[in-house]
XYZ file of N, CA, C and O in Angstrom:
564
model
N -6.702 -21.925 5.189
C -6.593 -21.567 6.590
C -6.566 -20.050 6.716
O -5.894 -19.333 5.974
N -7.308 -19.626 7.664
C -7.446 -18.125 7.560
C -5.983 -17.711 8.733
O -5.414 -18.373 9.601
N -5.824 -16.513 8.286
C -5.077 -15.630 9.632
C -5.215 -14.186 9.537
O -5.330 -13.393 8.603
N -5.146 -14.059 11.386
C -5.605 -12.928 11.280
C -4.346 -11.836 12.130
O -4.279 -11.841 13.359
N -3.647 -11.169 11.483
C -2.761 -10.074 12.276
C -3.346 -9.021 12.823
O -4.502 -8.779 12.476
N -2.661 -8.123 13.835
C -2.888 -7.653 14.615
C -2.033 -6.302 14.797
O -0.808 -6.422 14.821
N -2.555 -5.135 14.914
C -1.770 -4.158 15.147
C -2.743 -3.077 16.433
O -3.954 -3.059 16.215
N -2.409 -2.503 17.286
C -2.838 -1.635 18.056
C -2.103 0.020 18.183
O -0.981 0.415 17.864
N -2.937 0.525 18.613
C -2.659 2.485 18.706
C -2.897 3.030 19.823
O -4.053 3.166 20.223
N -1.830 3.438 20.521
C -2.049 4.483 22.136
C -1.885 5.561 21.692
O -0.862 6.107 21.277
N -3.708 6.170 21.827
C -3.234 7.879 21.364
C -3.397 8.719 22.656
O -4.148 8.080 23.392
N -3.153 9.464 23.037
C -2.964 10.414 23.857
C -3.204 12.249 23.719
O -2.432 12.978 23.096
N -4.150 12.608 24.281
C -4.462 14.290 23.570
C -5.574 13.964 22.093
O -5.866 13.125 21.240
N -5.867 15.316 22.591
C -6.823 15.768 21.280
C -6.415 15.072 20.154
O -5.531 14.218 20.218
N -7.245 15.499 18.666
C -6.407 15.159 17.654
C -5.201 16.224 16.978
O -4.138 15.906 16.444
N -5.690 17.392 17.175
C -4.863 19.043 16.749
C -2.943 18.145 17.283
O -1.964 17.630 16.741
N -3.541 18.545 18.827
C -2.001 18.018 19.391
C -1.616 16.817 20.323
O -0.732 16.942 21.171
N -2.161 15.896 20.177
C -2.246 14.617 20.315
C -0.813 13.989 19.393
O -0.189 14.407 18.417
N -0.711 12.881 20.209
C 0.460 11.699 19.639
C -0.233 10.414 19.831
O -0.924 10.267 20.839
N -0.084 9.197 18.714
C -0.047 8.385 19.161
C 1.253 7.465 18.955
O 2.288 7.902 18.452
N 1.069 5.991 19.448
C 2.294 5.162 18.749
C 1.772 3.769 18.182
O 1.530 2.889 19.008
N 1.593 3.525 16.899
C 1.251 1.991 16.467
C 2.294 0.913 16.759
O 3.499 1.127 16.625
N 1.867 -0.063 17.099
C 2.421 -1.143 17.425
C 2.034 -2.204 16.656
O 0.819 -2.383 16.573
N 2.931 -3.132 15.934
C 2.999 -4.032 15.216
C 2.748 -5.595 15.883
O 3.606 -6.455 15.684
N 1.917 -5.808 16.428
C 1.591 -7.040 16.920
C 2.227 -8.044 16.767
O 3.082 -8.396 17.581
N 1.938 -8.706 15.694
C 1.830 -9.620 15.127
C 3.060 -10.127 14.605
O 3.276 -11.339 14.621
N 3.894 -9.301 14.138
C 5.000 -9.339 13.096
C 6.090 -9.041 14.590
O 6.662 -10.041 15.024
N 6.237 -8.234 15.024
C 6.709 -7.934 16.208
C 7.982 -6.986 15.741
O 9.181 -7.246 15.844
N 7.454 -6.000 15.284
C 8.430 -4.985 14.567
C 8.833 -4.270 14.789
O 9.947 -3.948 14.375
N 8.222 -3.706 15.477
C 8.178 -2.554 17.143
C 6.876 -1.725 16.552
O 5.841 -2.059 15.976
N 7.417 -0.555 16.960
C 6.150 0.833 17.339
C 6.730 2.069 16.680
O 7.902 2.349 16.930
N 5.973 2.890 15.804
C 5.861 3.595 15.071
C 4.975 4.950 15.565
O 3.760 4.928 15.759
N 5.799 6.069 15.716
C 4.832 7.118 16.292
C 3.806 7.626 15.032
O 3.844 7.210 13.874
N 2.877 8.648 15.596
C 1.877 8.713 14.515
C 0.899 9.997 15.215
O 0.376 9.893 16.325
N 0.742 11.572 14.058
C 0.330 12.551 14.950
C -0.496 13.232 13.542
O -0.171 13.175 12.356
N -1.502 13.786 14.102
C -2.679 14.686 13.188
C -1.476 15.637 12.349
O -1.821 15.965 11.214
N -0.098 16.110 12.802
C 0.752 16.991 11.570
C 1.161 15.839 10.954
O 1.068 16.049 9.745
N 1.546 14.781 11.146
C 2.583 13.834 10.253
C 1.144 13.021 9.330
O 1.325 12.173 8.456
N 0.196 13.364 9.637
C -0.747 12.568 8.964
C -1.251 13.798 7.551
O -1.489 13.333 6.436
N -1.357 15.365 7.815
C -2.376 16.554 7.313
C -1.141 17.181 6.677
O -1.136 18.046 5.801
N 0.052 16.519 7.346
C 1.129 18.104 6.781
C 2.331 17.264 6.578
O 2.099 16.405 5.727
N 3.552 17.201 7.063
C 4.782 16.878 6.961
C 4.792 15.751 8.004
O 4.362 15.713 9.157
N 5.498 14.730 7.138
C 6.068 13.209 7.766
C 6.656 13.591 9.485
O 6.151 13.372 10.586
N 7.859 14.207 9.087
C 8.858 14.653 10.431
C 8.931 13.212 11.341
O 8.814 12.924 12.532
N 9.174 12.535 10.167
C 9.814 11.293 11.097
C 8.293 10.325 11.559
O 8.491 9.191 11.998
N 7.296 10.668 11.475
C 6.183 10.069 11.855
C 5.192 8.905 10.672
O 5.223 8.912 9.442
N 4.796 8.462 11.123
C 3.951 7.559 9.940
C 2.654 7.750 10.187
O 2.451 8.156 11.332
N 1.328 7.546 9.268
C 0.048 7.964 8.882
C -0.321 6.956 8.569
O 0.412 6.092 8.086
N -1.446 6.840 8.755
C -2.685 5.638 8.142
C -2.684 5.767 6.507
O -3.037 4.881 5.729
N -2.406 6.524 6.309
C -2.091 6.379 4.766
C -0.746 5.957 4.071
O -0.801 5.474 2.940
N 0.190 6.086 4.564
C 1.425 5.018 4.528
C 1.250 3.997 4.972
O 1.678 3.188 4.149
N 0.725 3.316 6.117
C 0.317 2.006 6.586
C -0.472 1.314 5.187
O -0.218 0.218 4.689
N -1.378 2.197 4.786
C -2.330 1.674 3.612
C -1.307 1.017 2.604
O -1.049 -0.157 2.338
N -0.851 2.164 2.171
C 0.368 2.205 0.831
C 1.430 1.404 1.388
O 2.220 1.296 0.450
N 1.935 0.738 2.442
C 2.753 -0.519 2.527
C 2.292 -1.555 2.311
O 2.760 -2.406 1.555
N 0.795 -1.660 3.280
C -0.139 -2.926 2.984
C -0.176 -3.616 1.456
O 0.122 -4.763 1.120
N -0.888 -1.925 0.264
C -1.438 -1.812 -0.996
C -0.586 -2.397 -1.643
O -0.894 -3.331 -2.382
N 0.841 -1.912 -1.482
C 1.764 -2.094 -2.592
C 2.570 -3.608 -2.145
O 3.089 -4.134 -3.129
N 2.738 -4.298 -0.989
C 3.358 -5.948 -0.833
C 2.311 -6.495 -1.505
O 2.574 -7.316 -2.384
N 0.793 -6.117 -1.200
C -0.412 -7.322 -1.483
C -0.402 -7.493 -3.158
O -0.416 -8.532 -3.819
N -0.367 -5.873 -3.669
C -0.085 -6.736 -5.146
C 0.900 -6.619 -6.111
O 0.862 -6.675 -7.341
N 1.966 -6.411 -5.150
C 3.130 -7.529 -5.488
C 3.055 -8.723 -5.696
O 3.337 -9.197 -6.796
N 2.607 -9.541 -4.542
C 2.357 -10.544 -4.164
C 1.601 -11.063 -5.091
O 2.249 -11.972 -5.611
N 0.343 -10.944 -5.682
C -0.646 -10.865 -6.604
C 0.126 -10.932 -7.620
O 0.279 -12.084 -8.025
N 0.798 -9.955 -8.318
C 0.986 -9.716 -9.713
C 2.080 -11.002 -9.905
O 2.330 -11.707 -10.882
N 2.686 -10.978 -8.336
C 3.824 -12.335 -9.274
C 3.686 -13.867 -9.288
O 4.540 -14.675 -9.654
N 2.243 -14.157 -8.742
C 1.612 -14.838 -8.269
C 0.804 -15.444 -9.926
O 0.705 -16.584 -10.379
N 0.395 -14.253 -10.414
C -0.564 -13.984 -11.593
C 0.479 -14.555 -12.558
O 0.310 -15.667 -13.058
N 1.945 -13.532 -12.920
C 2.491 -13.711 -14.078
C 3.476 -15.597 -14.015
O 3.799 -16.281 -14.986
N 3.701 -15.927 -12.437
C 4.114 -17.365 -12.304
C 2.911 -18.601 -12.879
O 3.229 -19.370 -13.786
N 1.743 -18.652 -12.326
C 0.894 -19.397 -12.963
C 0.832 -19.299 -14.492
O 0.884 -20.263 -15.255
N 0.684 -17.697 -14.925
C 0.775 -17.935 -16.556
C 2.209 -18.677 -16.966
O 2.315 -19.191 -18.079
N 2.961 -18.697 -16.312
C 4.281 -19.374 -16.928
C 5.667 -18.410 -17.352
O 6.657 -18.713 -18.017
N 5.334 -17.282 -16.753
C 6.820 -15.694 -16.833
C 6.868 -15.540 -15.213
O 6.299 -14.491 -14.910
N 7.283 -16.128 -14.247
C 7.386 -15.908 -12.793
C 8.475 -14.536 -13.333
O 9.197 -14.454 -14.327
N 8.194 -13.477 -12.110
C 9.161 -12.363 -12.319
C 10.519 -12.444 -11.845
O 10.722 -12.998 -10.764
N 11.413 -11.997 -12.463
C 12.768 -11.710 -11.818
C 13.105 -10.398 -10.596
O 14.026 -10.230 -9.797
N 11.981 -9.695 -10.897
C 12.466 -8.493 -9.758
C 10.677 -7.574 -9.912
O 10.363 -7.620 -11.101
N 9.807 -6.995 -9.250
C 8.737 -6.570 -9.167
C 8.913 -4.929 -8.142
O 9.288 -5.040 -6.975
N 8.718 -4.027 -8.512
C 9.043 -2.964 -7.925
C 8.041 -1.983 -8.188
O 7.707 -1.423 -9.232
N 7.400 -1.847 -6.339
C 5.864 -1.659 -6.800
C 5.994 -0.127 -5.444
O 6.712 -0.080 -4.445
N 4.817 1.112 -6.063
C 4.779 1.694 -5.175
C 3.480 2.264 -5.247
O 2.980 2.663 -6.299
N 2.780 2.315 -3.832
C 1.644 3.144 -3.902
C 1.855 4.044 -2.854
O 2.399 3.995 -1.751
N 1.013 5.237 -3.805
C 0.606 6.386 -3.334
C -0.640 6.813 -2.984
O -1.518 7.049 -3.814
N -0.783 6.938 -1.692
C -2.212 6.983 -1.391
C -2.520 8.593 -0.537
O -1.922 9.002 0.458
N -3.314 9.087 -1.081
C -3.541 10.804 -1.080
C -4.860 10.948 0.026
O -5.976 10.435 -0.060
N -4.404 11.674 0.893
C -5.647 11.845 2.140
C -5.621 13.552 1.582
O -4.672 14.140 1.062
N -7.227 14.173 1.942
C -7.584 15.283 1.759
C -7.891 15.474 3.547
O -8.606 14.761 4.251
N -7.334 16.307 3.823
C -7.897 16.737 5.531
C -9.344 17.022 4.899
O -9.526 17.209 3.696
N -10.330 17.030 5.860
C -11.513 16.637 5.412
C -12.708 16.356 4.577
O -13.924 16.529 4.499
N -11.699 15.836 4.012
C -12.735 14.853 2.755
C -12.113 13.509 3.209
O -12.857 12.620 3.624
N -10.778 13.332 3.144
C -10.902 11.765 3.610
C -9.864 11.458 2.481
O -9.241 12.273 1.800
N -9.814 9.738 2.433
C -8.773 9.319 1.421
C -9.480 9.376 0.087
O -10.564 8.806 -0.039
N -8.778 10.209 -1.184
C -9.294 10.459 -2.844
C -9.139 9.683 -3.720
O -9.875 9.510 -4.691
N -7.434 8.739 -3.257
C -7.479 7.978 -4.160
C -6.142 7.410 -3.744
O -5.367 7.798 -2.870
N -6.035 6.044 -4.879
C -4.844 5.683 -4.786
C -4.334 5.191 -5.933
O -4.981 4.580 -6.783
N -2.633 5.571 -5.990
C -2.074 5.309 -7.414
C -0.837 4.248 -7.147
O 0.038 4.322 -6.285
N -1.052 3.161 -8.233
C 0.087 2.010 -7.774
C 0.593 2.418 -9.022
O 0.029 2.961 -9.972
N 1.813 2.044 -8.842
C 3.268 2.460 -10.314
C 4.287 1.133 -9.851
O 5.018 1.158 -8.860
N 4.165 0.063 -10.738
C 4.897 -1.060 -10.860
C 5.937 -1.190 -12.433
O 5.521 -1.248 -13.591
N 7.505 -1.207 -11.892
C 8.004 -2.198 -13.015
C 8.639 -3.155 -12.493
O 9.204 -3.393 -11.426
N 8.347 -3.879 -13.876
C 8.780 -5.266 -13.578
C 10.130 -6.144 -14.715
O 10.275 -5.648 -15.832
N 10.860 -7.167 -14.404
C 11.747 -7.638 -14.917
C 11.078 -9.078 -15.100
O 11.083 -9.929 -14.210
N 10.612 -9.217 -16.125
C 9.560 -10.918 -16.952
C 10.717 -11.103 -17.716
O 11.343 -10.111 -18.090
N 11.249 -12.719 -18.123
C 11.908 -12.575 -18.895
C 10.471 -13.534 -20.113
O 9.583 -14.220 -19.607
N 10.580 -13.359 -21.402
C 9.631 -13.307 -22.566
C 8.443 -13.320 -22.377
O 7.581 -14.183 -22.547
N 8.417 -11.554 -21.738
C 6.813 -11.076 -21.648
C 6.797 -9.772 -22.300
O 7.556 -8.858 -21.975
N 5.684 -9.677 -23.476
C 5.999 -7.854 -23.968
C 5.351 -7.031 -22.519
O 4.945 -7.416 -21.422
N 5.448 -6.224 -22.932
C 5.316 -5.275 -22.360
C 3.535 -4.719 -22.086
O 3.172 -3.832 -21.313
N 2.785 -5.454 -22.866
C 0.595 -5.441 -23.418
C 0.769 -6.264 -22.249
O 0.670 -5.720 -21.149
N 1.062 -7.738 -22.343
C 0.984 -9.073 -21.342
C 1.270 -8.489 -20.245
O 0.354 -8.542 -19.425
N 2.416 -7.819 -19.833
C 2.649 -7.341 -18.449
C 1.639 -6.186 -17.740
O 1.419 -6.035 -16.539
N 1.094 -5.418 -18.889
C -0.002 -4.627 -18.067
C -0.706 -5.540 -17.670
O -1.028 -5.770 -16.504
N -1.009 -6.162 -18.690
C -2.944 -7.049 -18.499
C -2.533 -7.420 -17.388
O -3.315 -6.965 -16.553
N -1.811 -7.945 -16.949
C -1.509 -8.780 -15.750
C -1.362 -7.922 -14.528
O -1.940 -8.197 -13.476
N -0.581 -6.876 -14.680
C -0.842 -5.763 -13.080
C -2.201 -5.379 -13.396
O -2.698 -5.557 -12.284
N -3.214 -4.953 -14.171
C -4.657 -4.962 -14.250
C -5.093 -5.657 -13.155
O -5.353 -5.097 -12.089
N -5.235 -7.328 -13.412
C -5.785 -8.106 -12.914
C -4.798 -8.306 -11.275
O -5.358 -8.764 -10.279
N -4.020 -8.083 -11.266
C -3.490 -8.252 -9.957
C -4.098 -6.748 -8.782
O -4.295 -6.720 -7.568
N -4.235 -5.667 -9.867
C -4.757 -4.513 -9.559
C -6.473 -4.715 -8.669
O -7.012 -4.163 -7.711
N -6.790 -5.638 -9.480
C -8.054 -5.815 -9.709
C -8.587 -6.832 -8.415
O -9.626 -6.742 -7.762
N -7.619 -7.695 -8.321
C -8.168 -9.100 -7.451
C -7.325 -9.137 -6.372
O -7.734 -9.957 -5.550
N -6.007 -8.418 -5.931
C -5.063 -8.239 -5.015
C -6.540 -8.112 -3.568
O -7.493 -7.360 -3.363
N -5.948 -9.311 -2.901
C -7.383 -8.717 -1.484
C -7.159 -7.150 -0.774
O -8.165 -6.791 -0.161
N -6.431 -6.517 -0.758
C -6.703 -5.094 -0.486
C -6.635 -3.937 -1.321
O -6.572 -2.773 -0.924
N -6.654 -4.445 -2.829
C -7.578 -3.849 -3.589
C -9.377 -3.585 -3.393
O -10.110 -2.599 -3.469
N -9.582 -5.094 -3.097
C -10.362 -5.576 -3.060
C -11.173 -4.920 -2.180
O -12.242 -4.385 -2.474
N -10.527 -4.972 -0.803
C -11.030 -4.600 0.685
C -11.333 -2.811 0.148
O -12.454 -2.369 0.402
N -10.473 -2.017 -0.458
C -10.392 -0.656 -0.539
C -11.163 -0.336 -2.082
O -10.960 0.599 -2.857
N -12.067 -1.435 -2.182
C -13.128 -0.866 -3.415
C -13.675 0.248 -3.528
O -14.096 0.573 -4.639
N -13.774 0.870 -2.740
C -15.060 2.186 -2.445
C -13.883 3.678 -2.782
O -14.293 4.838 -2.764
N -12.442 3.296 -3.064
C -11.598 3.940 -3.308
C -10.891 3.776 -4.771
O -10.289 2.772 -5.152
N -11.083 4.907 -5.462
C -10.320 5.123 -7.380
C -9.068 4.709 -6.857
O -8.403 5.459 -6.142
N -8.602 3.248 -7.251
C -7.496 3.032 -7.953
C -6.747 2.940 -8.875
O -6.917 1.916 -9.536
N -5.891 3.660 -9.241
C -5.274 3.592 -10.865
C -3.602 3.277 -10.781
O -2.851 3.659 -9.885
N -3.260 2.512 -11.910
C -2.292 1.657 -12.206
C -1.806 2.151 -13.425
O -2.432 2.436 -14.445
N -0.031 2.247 -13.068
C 0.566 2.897 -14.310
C 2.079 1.445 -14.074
O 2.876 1.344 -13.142
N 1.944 0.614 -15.264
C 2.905 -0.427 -15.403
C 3.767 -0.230 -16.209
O 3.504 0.762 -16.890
N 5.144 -0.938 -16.594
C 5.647 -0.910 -17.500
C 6.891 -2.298 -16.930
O 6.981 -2.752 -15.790
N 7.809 -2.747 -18.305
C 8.562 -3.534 -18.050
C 10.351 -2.629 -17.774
O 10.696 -1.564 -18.286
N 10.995 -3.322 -17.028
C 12.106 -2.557 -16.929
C 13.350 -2.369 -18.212
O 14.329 -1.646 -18.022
């Protein structure tokens, strides 16, 4: 069964000094302001399309990796995942870096990469953000 969420953006002004505010549709989470400095320069309390990314990036393969290591038969005890996703003011987004550890109980530490690899690899917004260098640095806790 497919689903599809929903989020919307009221921007207001140029982009230089413009505001907008995202709104969480779907989830019903509230609204999140969002401005060309909190996106090019300093947070100051604001959120960016590139943190939106890097929340998305880093639940989906979570989700994935513990998804991956439960079918092999090591479901995780604790998964602690973060991405960093790097915007260049005009060039655009360069790249993105996920850094996961994890708590497997009788998994070395080879098995647990291979496995954020492939969760790296097949996570659907990996997937969706192909056209973007992703790199993965794992380890066990």
């Amino acid at each position: 069964m497919a689903t599809t969420r929903t989020a919307h953006t009221v921007w207001q002004g140029n982009l230089a000094e413009g505001k907008g505010t995202v709104t969480f549709d779907s989830s019903g989470i509230g609204e999140q302001p969002v401005s060309w400095p909190s996106r090019a320069e300093q947070a100051n309390g604001k959120t960016s399309p590139e943190e939106l990314i890097a929340a998305a990036h880093s639940s989906c393969f979570s989700m994935a990796l513990s998804h991956g290591l439960t079918q092999a038969g090591n479901p995780p005890t604790q998964l602690t995942t973060q991405a960093e996703v790097t915007f260049q003011p005009g060039t655009g987004i360069t790249g993105i870096h996920l850094t996961v550890e994890g708590s497997v109980e009788g998994l070395d530490e080879a098995a647990f990469v291979a496995a954020a690899e492939d969760a790296k690899k097949n996570c659907p917004v990996s997937q969706a953000l192909a056209g973007t260098e992703i790199t993965l640095s794992a380890k066990l806790a």
